[in-house]
Short mmCIF file of C-alpha atoms in Angstrom, two decimals:
data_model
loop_
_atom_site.label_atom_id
_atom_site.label_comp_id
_atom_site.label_asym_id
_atom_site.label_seq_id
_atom_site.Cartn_x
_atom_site.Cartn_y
_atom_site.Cartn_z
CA UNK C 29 115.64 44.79 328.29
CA UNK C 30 113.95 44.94 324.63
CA UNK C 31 115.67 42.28 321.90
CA UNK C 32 114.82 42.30 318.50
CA UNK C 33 116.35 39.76 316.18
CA UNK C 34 116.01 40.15 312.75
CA UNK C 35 115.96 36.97 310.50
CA UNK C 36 114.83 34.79 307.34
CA UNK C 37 114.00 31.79 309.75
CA UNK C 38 112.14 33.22 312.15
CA UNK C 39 110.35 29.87 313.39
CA UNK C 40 113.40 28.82 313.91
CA UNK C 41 114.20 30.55 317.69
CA UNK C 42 110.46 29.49 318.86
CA UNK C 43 111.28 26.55 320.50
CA UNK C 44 114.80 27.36 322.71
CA UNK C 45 112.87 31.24 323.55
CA UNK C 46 109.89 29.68 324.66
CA UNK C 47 111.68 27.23 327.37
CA UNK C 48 112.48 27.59 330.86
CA UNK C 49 114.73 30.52 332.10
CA UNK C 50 113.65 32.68 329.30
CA UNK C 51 110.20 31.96 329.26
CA UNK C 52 109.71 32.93 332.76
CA UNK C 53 112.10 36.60 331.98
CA UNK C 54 109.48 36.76 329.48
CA UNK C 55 106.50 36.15 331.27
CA UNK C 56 107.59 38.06 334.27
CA UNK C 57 108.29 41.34 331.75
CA UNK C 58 111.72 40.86 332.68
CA UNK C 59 112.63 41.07 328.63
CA UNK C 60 110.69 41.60 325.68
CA UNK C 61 111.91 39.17 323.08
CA UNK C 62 110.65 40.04 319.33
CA UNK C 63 111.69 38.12 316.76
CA UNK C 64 111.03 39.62 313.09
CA UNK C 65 111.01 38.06 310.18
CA UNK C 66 113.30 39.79 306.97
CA UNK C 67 111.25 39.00 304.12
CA UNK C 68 108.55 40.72 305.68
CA UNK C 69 110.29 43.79 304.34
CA UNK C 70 111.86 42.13 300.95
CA UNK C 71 110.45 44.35 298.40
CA UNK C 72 110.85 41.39 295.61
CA UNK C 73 107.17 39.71 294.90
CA UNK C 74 107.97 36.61 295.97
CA UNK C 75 109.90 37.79 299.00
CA UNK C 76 113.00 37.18 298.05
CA UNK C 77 116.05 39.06 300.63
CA UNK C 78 118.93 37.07 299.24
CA UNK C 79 120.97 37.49 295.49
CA UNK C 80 123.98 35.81 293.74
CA UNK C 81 126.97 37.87 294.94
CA UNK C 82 128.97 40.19 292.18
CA UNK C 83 132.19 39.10 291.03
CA UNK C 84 133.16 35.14 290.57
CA UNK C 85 132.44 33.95 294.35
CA UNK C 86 130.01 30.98 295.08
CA UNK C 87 127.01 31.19 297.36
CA UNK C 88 123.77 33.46 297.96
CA UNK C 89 124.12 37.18 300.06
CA UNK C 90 121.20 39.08 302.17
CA UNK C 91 120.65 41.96 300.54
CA UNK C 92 120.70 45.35 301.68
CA UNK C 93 117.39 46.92 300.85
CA UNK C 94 115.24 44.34 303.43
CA UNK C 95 117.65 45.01 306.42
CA UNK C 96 117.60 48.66 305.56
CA UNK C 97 114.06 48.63 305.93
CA UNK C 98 113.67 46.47 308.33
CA UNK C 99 116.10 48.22 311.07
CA UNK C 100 114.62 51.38 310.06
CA UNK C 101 111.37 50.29 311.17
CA UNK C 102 112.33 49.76 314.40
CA UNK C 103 114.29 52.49 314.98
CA UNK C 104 111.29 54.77 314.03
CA UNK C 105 109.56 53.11 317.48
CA UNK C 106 112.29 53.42 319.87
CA UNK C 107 116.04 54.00 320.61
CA UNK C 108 118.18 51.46 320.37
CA UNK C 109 121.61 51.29 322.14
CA UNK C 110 123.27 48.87 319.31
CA UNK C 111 122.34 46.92 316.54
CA UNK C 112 124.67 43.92 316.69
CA UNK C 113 125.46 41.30 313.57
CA UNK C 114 125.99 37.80 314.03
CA UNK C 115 129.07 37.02 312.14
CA UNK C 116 131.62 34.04 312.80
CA UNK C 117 134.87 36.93 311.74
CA UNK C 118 133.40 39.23 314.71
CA UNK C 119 134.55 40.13 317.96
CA UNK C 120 134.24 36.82 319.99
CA UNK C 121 131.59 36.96 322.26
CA UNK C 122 132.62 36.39 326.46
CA UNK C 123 131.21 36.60 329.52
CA UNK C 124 132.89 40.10 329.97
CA UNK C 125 130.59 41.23 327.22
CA UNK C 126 127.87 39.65 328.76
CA UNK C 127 128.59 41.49 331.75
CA UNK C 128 128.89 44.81 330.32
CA UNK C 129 126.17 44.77 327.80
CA UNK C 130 123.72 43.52 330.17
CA UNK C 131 123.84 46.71 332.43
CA UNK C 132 125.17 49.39 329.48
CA UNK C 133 122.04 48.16 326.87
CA UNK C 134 118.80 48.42 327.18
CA UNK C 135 117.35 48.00 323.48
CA UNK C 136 119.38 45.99 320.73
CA UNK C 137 118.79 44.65 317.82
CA UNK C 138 120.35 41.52 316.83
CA UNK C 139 121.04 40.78 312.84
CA UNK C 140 121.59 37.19 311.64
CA UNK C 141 123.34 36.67 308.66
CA UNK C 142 122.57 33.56 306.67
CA UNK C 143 124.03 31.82 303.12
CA UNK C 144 127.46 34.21 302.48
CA UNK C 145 126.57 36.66 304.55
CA UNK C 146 125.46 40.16 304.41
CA UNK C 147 125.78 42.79 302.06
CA UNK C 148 129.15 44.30 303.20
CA UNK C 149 127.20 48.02 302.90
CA UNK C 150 125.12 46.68 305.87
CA UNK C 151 128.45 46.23 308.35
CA UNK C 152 130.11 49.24 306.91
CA UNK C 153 126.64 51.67 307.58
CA UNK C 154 123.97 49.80 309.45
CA UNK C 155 125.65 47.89 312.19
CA UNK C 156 127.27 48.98 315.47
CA UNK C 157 129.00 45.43 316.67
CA UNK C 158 130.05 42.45 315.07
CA UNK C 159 130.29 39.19 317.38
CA UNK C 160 131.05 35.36 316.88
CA UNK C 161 130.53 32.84 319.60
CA UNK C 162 133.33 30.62 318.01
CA UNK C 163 135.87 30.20 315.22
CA UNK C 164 133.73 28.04 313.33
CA UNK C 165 131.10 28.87 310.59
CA UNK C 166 127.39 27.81 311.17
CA UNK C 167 124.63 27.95 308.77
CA UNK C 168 123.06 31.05 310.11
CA UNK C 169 123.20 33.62 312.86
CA UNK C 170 120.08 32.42 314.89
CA UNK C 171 121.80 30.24 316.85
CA UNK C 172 124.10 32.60 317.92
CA UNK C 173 121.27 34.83 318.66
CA UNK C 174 119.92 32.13 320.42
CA UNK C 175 123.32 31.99 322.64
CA UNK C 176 123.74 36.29 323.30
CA UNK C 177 120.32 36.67 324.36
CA UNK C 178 120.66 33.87 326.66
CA UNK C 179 123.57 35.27 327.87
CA UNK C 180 122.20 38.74 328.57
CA UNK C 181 119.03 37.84 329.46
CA UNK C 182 120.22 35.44 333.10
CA UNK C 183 122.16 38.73 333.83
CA UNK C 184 118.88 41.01 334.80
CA UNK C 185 117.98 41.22 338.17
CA UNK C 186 115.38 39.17 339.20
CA UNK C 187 115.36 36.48 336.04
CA UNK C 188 117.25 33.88 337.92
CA UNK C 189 115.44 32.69 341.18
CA UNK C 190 119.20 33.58 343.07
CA UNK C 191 120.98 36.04 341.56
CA UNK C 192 123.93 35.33 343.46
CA UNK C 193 124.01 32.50 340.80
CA UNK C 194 125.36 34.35 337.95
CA UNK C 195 128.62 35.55 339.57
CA UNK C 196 129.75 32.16 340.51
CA UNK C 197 129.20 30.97 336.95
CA UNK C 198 132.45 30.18 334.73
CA UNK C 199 134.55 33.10 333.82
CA UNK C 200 133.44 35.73 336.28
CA UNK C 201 136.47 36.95 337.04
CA UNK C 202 138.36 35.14 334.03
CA UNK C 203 137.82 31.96 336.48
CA UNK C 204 136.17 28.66 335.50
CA UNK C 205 133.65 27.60 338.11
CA UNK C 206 134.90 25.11 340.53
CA UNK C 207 133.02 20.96 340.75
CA UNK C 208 129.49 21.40 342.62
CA UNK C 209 127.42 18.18 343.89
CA UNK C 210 124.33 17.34 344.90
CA UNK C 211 122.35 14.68 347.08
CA UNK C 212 123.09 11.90 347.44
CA UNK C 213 126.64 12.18 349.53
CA UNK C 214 127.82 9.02 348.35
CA UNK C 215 126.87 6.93 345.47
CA UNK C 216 128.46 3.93 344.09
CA UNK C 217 131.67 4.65 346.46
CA UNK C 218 131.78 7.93 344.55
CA UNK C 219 131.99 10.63 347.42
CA UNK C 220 131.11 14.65 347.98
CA UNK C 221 134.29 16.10 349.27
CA UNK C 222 133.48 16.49 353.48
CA UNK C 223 134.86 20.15 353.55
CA UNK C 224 131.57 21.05 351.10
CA UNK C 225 129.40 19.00 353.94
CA UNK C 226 131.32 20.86 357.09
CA UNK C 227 128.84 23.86 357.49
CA UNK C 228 132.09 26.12 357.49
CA UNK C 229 131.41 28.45 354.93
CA UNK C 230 134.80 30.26 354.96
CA UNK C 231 136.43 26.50 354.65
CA UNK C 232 133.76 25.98 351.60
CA UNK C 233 134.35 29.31 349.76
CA UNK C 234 138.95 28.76 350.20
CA UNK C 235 138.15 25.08 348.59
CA UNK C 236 135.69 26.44 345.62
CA UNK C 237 138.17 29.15 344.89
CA UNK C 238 141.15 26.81 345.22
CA UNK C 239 139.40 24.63 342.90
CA UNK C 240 138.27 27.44 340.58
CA UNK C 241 142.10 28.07 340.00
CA UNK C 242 143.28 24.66 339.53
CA UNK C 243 140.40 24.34 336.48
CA UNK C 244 140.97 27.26 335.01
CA UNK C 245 145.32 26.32 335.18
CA UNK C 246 144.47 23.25 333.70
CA UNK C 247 141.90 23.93 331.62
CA UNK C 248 142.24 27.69 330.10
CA UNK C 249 145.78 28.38 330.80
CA UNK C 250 145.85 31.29 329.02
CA UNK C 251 142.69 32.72 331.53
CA UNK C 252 144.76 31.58 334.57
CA UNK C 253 147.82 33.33 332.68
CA UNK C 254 145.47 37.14 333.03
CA UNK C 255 144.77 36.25 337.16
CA UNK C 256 148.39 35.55 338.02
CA UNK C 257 149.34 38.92 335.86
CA UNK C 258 146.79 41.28 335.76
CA UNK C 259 148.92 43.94 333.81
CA UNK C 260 148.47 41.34 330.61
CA UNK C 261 144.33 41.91 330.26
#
């Protein structure tokens, strides 16, 4: 998978890309991460890609002309399945996305909006998908970025040392993921339930999926609501 992300902060996405399960996709060519910075393509002297907006509103807008430009260049290189903007009024981002994109994308490119926003030209022209991870507003789009490339990027074969490990994650299958343990078996009277220690892996995989249900009941009705009635997804 090729991701470009297109930005006015590019240092900002150095440290979380260049970290664990990401730097070993990357250094393993399973992704190619580019990260590209938008006043690079700001025809203003000083490199300006931002402007008051028109009318009476407060707050500074990315302008048009430098992510014109900038997607263009790219696009002049290679194909690209989607070009996706980061906005917290988008589509809200899931792990059935995740899922889908992962297998249906090979090259995206990933705008992140900053200040007010973009110019509206560039979602009504430019951009393919619009996704939030949350109904809250952040400062920028790179952490969001940050949080879809992750997301993607586990989901290629061979980035996770067992892939098996993505499918029991939370909300495969609209299910939260049921309690997991590790060594030691007991600590501070604090037990590891004895049908995870039994060796009986069809007693282990009725109690995680038991579990699995009673979290997601408790915890996302809503997702337990979809399970229990498929014909409302």
């Amino acid at each position: 998978m090729r991701i470009d992300i297109i930005t006015c902060l590019p240092t900002i996405l150095d440290s979380y890309f260049n970290q664990s399960i990401i730097k070993r996709a990357k250094e393993k060519n399973h992704v190619d991460l580019q990260v590209h910075d938008l006043r690079v393509y700001s025809n203003d002297k000083h490199k300006k890609v931002d402007d008051y907006a028109y009318g009476f509103g407060a707050g500074m807008v990315l302008q048009i002309q430098p992510i014109d430009d900038c997607i263009s260049s790219l696009k002049s290189e290679r194909n690209y399945d989607a070009v996706i903007y980061l906005s917290p009024d988008g589509t809200v981002f899931n792990q059935g996305l995740a899922n889908e994109w992962s297998t249906k994308f090979k090259n995206i490119i990933l705008l992140c909006g900053h200040y007010k926003g973009v110019d509206e030209r560039v979602r009504e022209h430019l951009v393919d998908f619009e996704i939030s991870i949350g109904d809250y507003v952040l400062s920028g789009g790179e952490l969001a970025a940050a949080v879809v490339s992750d997301a993607l990027i586990r989901l290629i074969p061979g980035v996770l040392n067992d892939e098996t490990s993505a499918l029991s994650d939370s909300f495969q299958d609209d299910l939260i993921a049921p309690p997991v343990y590790s060594r030691p078996a007991e600590y501070k009277s604090w037990k590891v339930p004895e049908v995870l220690k039994s060796g009986n892996q069809k007693k282990v995989e009725e109690w995680n999926l038991n579990m699995a249900l009673q979290r997601t009941k408790e915890r996302r009705p809503e997702l337990y609501q979809k399970i229990i009635n498929p014909k409302d997804k």
